[in-house]
Amino acid sequence: MLKIINLSKKFKDKTILNKISTEVAFGEISLFIGKSGVGKSTLLRILSYLETKEEGTIHLNDKHINPLDVGMVFQNYHLFEHLTCEKNITLALQKRLKKSKKEATMISDQLLEKYMLKDKTHRYVTSLSGGEKQRLAIARSLALSPKIICLDEPTSALDPTLTSHVAQIIQDLGANHIVLIASHDTELIRQLWLRKANCTINLIDSGDLTESAKLIDYFSNPSNFPKIHKFISGE
C-alpha cells in the first residue's frame, strides 16, 4: 500500500500541492486529472525523487519509500537517443544494480520482446515512432523491478488513435504494480472504464485534491461526483 499524507510543495510563493493525501493499493491504478499546471506532474516527480517536498510523508508498506521502488515514464520519455534500445535498458541494470552484461542483456531481451520491440534491439532511439518510444520507456522503467510505476501524460505525445492501446498497457501494468498517472485526457479515462480497470480518479485543482471516485462508481452515477464530471464533460 502506498500512503501519501499531507504532501505539500511550493515554488517560491506559489503553492503547487496543498496537503495532498491519498492511498493506492497494490494492483490499483490512481489517475490524477486536472488542467495543466495544477500539480499533477509535480506529485509524480516528488514520488520519483526528482523534486523535493515541503512537508508530508510518503510510505510504501509502512516504510519510507525507496527511489528504486519507483519507475518513472516521462511525458517526452527522456530516452538516451545516442544509445540503442538495448543499451537504454541495460545501462541502469549494469550501473545501478551491478548486473553483469549477460544478466542485463537477458532482462533487456525479455522486456523488448514483451513490448514488441525485439526487432529494434540494436536500433537507435531516433529511428523509433512515438508509440515505440513510449513502449521502450516503459520497458526501461520496469527493468529495475519497481513496485510503483508513474506515467506523466502518457497519451499527450501520441496520435489519438493510440489511446486505446495505451489504456491496455496501463491496465496490464496495474495487474502487478501500483500505477499512478497524471493526465488530462478524458478519452484515456473512458478507455480504462471500458476495460473495467481497477482505477480511482482524483481531481486536482489549484494544488488541492478536490474530489475522488472509483472509475466504476463515477460512470455508474456521474452526478454523485460533480467536480470530476464537470472536468470530464468539459463544462
PDB file of C-alpha atoms in Angstrom, residues 11-208:
ATOM      1  CA  PHE A  11       7.736  27.070  -5.926  1.00  0.00           C
ATOM      2  CA  LYS A  12       8.713  30.392  -4.365  1.00  0.00           C
ATOM      3  CA  ASP A  13       5.402  31.847  -3.155  1.00  0.00           C
ATOM      4  CA  LYS A  14       3.168  29.678  -5.311  1.00  0.00           C
ATOM      5  CA  THR A  15       1.551  26.618  -3.739  1.00  0.00           C
ATOM      6  CA  ILE A  16       1.725  23.709  -6.180  1.00  0.00           C
ATOM      7  CA  LEU A  17       0.428  20.940  -3.903  1.00  0.00           C
ATOM      8  CA  ASN A  18      -1.553  21.663  -0.766  1.00  0.00           C
ATOM      9  CA  LYS A  19      -1.679  18.861   1.806  1.00  0.00           C
ATOM     10  CA  ILE A  20      -2.467  16.078  -0.674  1.00  0.00           C
ATOM     11  CA  SER A  21      -3.429  12.788   0.987  1.00  0.00           C
ATOM     12  CA  THR A  22      -4.315   9.545  -0.784  1.00  0.00           C
ATOM     13  CA  GLU A  23      -3.762   5.790  -0.667  1.00  0.00           C
ATOM     14  CA  VAL A  24      -3.137   3.415  -3.563  1.00  0.00           C
ATOM     15  CA  ALA A  25      -3.186  -0.348  -3.125  1.00  0.00           C
ATOM     16  CA  PHE A  26      -1.067  -2.876  -4.986  1.00  0.00           C
ATOM     17  CA  GLY A  27      -2.884  -3.752  -8.202  1.00  0.00           C
ATOM     18  CA  GLU A  28      -4.649  -0.390  -8.356  1.00  0.00           C
ATOM     19  CA  ILE A  29      -4.390   2.479 -10.842  1.00  0.00           C
ATOM     20  CA  SER A  30      -4.648   6.009  -9.457  1.00  0.00           C
ATOM     21  CA  LEU A  31      -5.347   8.630 -12.104  1.00  0.00           C
ATOM     22  CA  PHE A  32      -4.716  12.291 -11.267  1.00  0.00           C
ATOM     23  CA  ILE A  33      -6.615  14.611 -13.576  1.00  0.00           C
ATOM     24  CA  GLY A  34      -6.892  18.367 -13.856  1.00  0.00           C
ATOM     25  CA  LYS A  35      -5.890  21.294 -16.018  1.00  0.00           C
ATOM     26  CA  SER A  36      -2.273  21.958 -16.943  1.00  0.00           C
ATOM     27  CA  GLY A  37      -0.251  23.438 -14.105  1.00  0.00           C
ATOM     28  CA  VAL A  38      -2.357  22.187 -11.190  1.00  0.00           C
ATOM     29  CA  GLY A  39       0.378  19.961  -9.730  1.00  0.00           C
ATOM     30  CA  LYS A  40      -0.306  16.519 -11.235  1.00  0.00           C
ATOM     31  CA  SER A  41       3.152  16.031 -12.700  1.00  0.00           C
ATOM     32  CA  THR A  42       4.832  17.561  -9.654  1.00  0.00           C
ATOM     33  CA  LEU A  43       3.228  14.888  -7.491  1.00  0.00           C
ATOM     34  CA  LEU A  44       4.764  12.148  -9.645  1.00  0.00           C
ATOM     35  CA  ARG A  45       8.140  13.889  -9.691  1.00  0.00           C
ATOM     36  CA  ILE A  46       8.182  14.045  -5.889  1.00  0.00           C
ATOM     37  CA  LEU A  47       7.375  10.335  -5.701  1.00  0.00           C
ATOM     38  CA  SER A  48      10.260   9.687  -8.101  1.00  0.00           C
ATOM     39  CA  TYR A  49      12.717  11.798  -6.069  1.00  0.00           C
ATOM     40  CA  LEU A  50      13.004  14.313  -8.911  1.00  0.00           C
ATOM     41  CA  GLU A  51      11.522  17.101  -6.773  1.00  0.00           C
ATOM     42  CA  THR A  52      11.675  17.769  -3.062  1.00  0.00           C
ATOM     43  CA  LYS A  53       8.587  18.232  -0.904  1.00  0.00           C
ATOM     44  CA  GLU A  54       7.943  21.000   1.606  1.00  0.00           C
ATOM     45  CA  GLU A  55       6.143  18.707   4.020  1.00  0.00           C
ATOM     46  CA  GLY A  56       4.223  15.460   4.239  1.00  0.00           C
ATOM     47  CA  THR A  57       5.091  11.770   4.263  1.00  0.00           C
ATOM     48  CA  ILE A  58       5.215   9.076   1.593  1.00  0.00           C
ATOM     49  CA  HIS A  59       5.213   5.475   2.791  1.00  0.00           C
ATOM     50  CA  LEU A  60       5.190   2.175   0.934  1.00  0.00           C
ATOM     51  CA  ASN A  61       4.084  -0.734   3.107  1.00  0.00           C
ATOM     52  CA  ASP A  62       4.549   1.497   6.179  1.00  0.00           C
ATOM     53  CA  LYS A  63       8.177   2.294   5.333  1.00  0.00           C
ATOM     54  CA  HIS A  64       9.757   5.365   3.771  1.00  0.00           C
ATOM     55  CA  ILE A  65       9.738   4.983   0.023  1.00  0.00           C
ATOM     56  CA  ASN A  66      12.983   3.944  -1.668  1.00  0.00           C
ATOM     57  CA  PRO A  67      13.918   5.585  -5.010  1.00  0.00           C
ATOM     58  CA  LEU A  68      14.378   2.124  -6.538  1.00  0.00           C
ATOM     59  CA  ASP A  69      10.753   1.340  -5.706  1.00  0.00           C
ATOM     60  CA  VAL A  70       9.570   3.872  -8.291  1.00  0.00           C
ATOM     61  CA  GLY A  71       9.770   3.730 -12.084  1.00  0.00           C
ATOM     62  CA  MET A  72       9.044   6.949 -13.993  1.00  0.00           C
ATOM     63  CA  VAL A  73       7.852   7.229 -17.587  1.00  0.00           C
ATOM     64  CA  PHE A  74       8.231  10.860 -18.609  1.00  0.00           C
ATOM     65  CA  GLN A  75       5.883  12.789 -20.871  1.00  0.00           C
ATOM     66  CA  ASN A  76       8.576  13.068 -23.551  1.00  0.00           C
ATOM     67  CA  TYR A  77      10.198   9.768 -22.490  1.00  0.00           C
ATOM     68  CA  HIS A  78      13.745  11.170 -21.906  1.00  0.00           C
ATOM     69  CA  LEU A  79      15.339   8.181 -23.587  1.00  0.00           C
ATOM     70  CA  PHE A  80      19.050   8.154 -24.380  1.00  0.00           C
ATOM     71  CA  GLU A  81      18.942   8.932 -28.094  1.00  0.00           C
ATOM     72  CA  HIS A  82      22.648   8.220 -28.593  1.00  0.00           C
ATOM     73  CA  LEU A  83      22.161   4.634 -27.388  1.00  0.00           C
ATOM     74  CA  THR A  84      20.408   1.616 -28.848  1.00  0.00           C
ATOM     75  CA  CYS A  85      17.154   0.295 -27.439  1.00  0.00           C
ATOM     76  CA  GLU A  86      19.060  -2.481 -25.710  1.00  0.00           C
ATOM     77  CA  LYS A  87      21.554  -0.077 -24.140  1.00  0.00           C
ATOM     78  CA  ASN A  88      18.735   2.147 -22.878  1.00  0.00           C
ATOM     79  CA  ILE A  89      17.622  -0.781 -20.737  1.00  0.00           C
ATOM     80  CA  THR A  90      20.927  -2.392 -19.797  1.00  0.00           C
ATOM     81  CA  LEU A  91      22.684   0.819 -18.712  1.00  0.00           C
ATOM     82  CA  ALA A  92      20.907   1.211 -15.369  1.00  0.00           C
ATOM     83  CA  LEU A  93      20.966  -2.533 -14.737  1.00  0.00           C
ATOM     84  CA  GLN A  94      24.755  -2.569 -15.011  1.00  0.00           C
ATOM     85  CA  LYS A  95      25.498   0.805 -13.416  1.00  0.00           C
ATOM     86  CA  ARG A  96      22.842   0.897 -10.676  1.00  0.00           C
ATOM     87  CA  LEU A  97      22.185  -2.755  -9.873  1.00  0.00           C
ATOM     88  CA  LYS A  98      25.669  -4.007 -10.824  1.00  0.00           C
ATOM     89  CA  LYS A  99      24.270  -6.718 -13.084  1.00  0.00           C
ATOM     90  CA  SER A 100      26.671  -8.491 -15.400  1.00  0.00           C
ATOM     91  CA  LYS A 101      26.407  -7.713 -19.104  1.00  0.00           C
ATOM     92  CA  LYS A 102      24.919 -11.173 -19.661  1.00  0.00           C
ATOM     93  CA  GLU A 103      22.254 -10.706 -16.958  1.00  0.00           C
ATOM     94  CA  ALA A 104      21.391  -7.202 -18.142  1.00  0.00           C
ATOM     95  CA  THR A 105      21.096  -8.323 -21.750  1.00  0.00           C
ATOM     96  CA  MET A 106      18.817 -11.205 -20.780  1.00  0.00           C
ATOM     97  CA  ILE A 107      16.481  -8.839 -18.903  1.00  0.00           C
ATOM     98  CA  SER A 108      16.552  -6.415 -21.824  1.00  0.00           C
ATOM     99  CA  ASP A 109      15.700  -9.181 -24.299  1.00  0.00           C
ATOM    100  CA  GLN A 110      12.695 -10.248 -22.221  1.00  0.00           C
ATOM    101  CA  LEU A 111      11.351  -6.701 -21.920  1.00  0.00           C
ATOM    102  CA  LEU A 112      11.909  -5.811 -25.565  1.00  0.00           C
ATOM    103  CA  GLU A 113      10.048  -8.949 -26.595  1.00  0.00           C
ATOM    104  CA  LYS A 114       7.203  -8.227 -24.174  1.00  0.00           C
ATOM    105  CA  TYR A 115       6.751  -4.721 -25.558  1.00  0.00           C
ATOM    106  CA  MET A 116       7.038  -5.764 -29.205  1.00  0.00           C
ATOM    107  CA  LEU A 117      10.440  -4.167 -29.741  1.00  0.00           C
ATOM    108  CA  LYS A 118      12.584  -7.247 -30.216  1.00  0.00           C
ATOM    109  CA  ASP A 119      13.327  -6.306 -33.819  1.00  0.00           C
ATOM    110  CA  LYS A 120      14.512  -2.873 -32.612  1.00  0.00           C
ATOM    111  CA  THR A 121      17.107  -4.227 -30.170  1.00  0.00           C
ATOM    112  CA  HIS A 122      20.105  -2.703 -31.936  1.00  0.00           C
ATOM    113  CA  ARG A 123      18.298   0.302 -33.406  1.00  0.00           C
ATOM    114  CA  TYR A 124      18.881   3.790 -32.058  1.00  0.00           C
ATOM    115  CA  VAL A 125      16.050   5.639 -30.353  1.00  0.00           C
ATOM    116  CA  THR A 126      15.889   8.240 -33.133  1.00  0.00           C
ATOM    117  CA  SER A 127      14.581   5.578 -35.528  1.00  0.00           C
ATOM    118  CA  LEU A 128      11.537   4.754 -33.371  1.00  0.00           C
ATOM    119  CA  SER A 129       7.975   6.004 -33.713  1.00  0.00           C
ATOM    120  CA  GLY A 130       6.238   7.774 -30.834  1.00  0.00           C
ATOM    121  CA  GLY A 131       4.451   4.622 -29.735  1.00  0.00           C
ATOM    122  CA  GLU A 132       7.663   2.613 -29.880  1.00  0.00           C
ATOM    123  CA  LYS A 133       9.483   5.224 -27.800  1.00  0.00           C
ATOM    124  CA  GLN A 134       6.771   5.040 -25.176  1.00  0.00           C
ATOM    125  CA  ARG A 135       6.951   1.246 -25.012  1.00  0.00           C
ATOM    126  CA  LEU A 136      10.731   1.447 -24.691  1.00  0.00           C
ATOM    127  CA  ALA A 137      10.392   3.992 -21.873  1.00  0.00           C
ATOM    128  CA  ILE A 138       8.019   1.640 -20.049  1.00  0.00           C
ATOM    129  CA  ALA A 139      10.354  -1.309 -20.603  1.00  0.00           C
ATOM    130  CA  ARG A 140      13.278   0.725 -19.265  1.00  0.00           C
ATOM    131  CA  SER A 141      11.329   1.701 -16.147  1.00  0.00           C
ATOM    132  CA  LEU A 142      10.369  -1.935 -15.498  1.00  0.00           C
ATOM    133  CA  ALA A 143      13.946  -3.185 -15.810  1.00  0.00           C
ATOM    134  CA  LEU A 144      14.768  -2.244 -12.217  1.00  0.00           C
ATOM    135  CA  SER A 145      11.680  -4.109 -10.912  1.00  0.00           C
ATOM    136  CA  PRO A 146       9.923  -1.145  -9.277  1.00  0.00           C
ATOM    137  CA  LYS A 147       6.802  -1.607  -7.188  1.00  0.00           C
ATOM    138  CA  ILE A 148       5.343   1.713  -8.350  1.00  0.00           C
ATOM    139  CA  ILE A 149       5.051   2.961 -11.931  1.00  0.00           C
ATOM    140  CA  CYS A 150       4.436   6.669 -12.600  1.00  0.00           C
ATOM    141  CA  LEU A 151       3.290   7.796 -16.050  1.00  0.00           C
ATOM    142  CA  ASP A 152       3.273  11.507 -16.834  1.00  0.00           C
ATOM    143  CA  GLU A 153       0.741  12.424 -19.549  1.00  0.00           C
ATOM    144  CA  PRO A 154       1.111   9.038 -21.301  1.00  0.00           C
ATOM    145  CA  THR A 155      -1.030   9.977 -24.311  1.00  0.00           C
ATOM    146  CA  SER A 156      -0.017  13.605 -24.888  1.00  0.00           C
ATOM    147  CA  ALA A 157       2.810  12.910 -27.357  1.00  0.00           C
ATOM    148  CA  LEU A 158       0.953  10.190 -29.275  1.00  0.00           C
ATOM    149  CA  ASP A 159      -1.562  10.017 -32.087  1.00  0.00           C
ATOM    150  CA  PRO A 160      -5.068   9.990 -30.506  1.00  0.00           C
ATOM    151  CA  THR A 161      -5.781   6.669 -32.228  1.00  0.00           C
ATOM    152  CA  LEU A 162      -3.237   5.027 -29.892  1.00  0.00           C
ATOM    153  CA  THR A 163      -5.137   5.922 -26.703  1.00  0.00           C
ATOM    154  CA  SER A 164      -6.897   2.551 -26.635  1.00  0.00           C
ATOM    155  CA  HIS A 165      -3.546   0.751 -26.885  1.00  0.00           C
ATOM    156  CA  VAL A 166      -2.076   2.881 -24.086  1.00  0.00           C
ATOM    157  CA  ALA A 167      -5.065   2.088 -21.872  1.00  0.00           C
ATOM    158  CA  GLN A 168      -4.443  -1.636 -22.377  1.00  0.00           C
ATOM    159  CA  ILE A 169      -0.767  -1.251 -21.454  1.00  0.00           C
ATOM    160  CA  ILE A 170      -1.741   0.674 -18.315  1.00  0.00           C
ATOM    161  CA  GLN A 171      -4.261  -1.982 -17.303  1.00  0.00           C
ATOM    162  CA  ASP A 172      -1.625  -4.682 -17.770  1.00  0.00           C
ATOM    163  CA  LEU A 173       0.838  -2.713 -15.622  1.00  0.00           C
ATOM    164  CA  GLY A 174      -1.827  -2.323 -12.956  1.00  0.00           C
ATOM    165  CA  ALA A 175      -2.114  -6.069 -12.516  1.00  0.00           C
ATOM    166  CA  ASN A 176       1.334  -6.277 -10.906  1.00  0.00           C
ATOM    167  CA  HIS A 177       2.162  -2.763  -9.751  1.00  0.00           C
ATOM    168  CA  ILE A 178       0.880   0.351  -8.077  1.00  0.00           C
ATOM    169  CA  VAL A 179       0.288   2.710 -11.009  1.00  0.00           C
ATOM    170  CA  LEU A 180      -0.012   6.491 -10.786  1.00  0.00           C
ATOM    171  CA  ILE A 181      -0.888   8.583 -13.828  1.00  0.00           C
ATOM    172  CA  ALA A 182      -1.001  12.321 -14.435  1.00  0.00           C
ATOM    173  CA  SER A 183      -3.297  13.170 -17.340  1.00  0.00           C
ATOM    174  CA  HIS A 184      -5.973  15.500 -18.652  1.00  0.00           C
ATOM    175  CA  ASP A 185      -7.007  13.080 -21.414  1.00  0.00           C
ATOM    176  CA  THR A 186     -10.681  12.279 -20.916  1.00  0.00           C
ATOM    177  CA  GLU A 187     -10.577   9.633 -23.666  1.00  0.00           C
ATOM    178  CA  LEU A 188      -7.979   7.710 -21.656  1.00  0.00           C
ATOM    179  CA  ILE A 189     -10.400   7.708 -18.722  1.00  0.00           C
ATOM    180  CA  ARG A 190     -13.154   6.304 -20.947  1.00  0.00           C
ATOM    181  CA  GLN A 191     -10.864   3.627 -22.365  1.00  0.00           C
ATOM    182  CA  LEU A 192      -9.852   2.491 -18.867  1.00  0.00           C
ATOM    183  CA  TRP A 193     -13.527   2.296 -17.900  1.00  0.00           C
ATOM    184  CA  LEU A 194     -14.311   0.184 -20.980  1.00  0.00           C
ATOM    185  CA  ARG A 195     -11.656  -2.261 -19.748  1.00  0.00           C
ATOM    186  CA  LYS A 196     -13.171  -2.265 -16.238  1.00  0.00           C
ATOM    187  CA  ALA A 197      -9.804  -1.189 -14.849  1.00  0.00           C
ATOM    188  CA  ASN A 198      -9.335  -1.079 -11.079  1.00  0.00           C
ATOM    189  CA  CYS A 199      -8.863   2.673 -11.174  1.00  0.00           C
ATOM    190  CA  THR A 200      -9.537   5.689  -8.962  1.00  0.00           C
ATOM    191  CA  ILE A 201      -9.922   9.181 -10.437  1.00  0.00           C
ATOM    192  CA  ASN A 202      -8.504  12.071  -8.399  1.00  0.00           C
ATOM    193  CA  LEU A 203      -9.238  15.646  -9.441  1.00  0.00           C
ATOM    194  CA  ILE A 204      -6.573  18.207  -8.551  1.00  0.00           C
ATOM    195  CA  ASP A 205      -7.459  21.887  -8.784  1.00  0.00           C
ATOM    196  CA  SER A 206      -5.025  24.647  -7.824  1.00  0.00           C
ATOM    197  CA  GLY A 207      -2.964  22.209  -5.773  1.00  0.00           C
ATOM    198  CA  ASP A 208      -5.890  20.726  -3.852  1.00  0.00           C
TER     199      ASP A 208
END
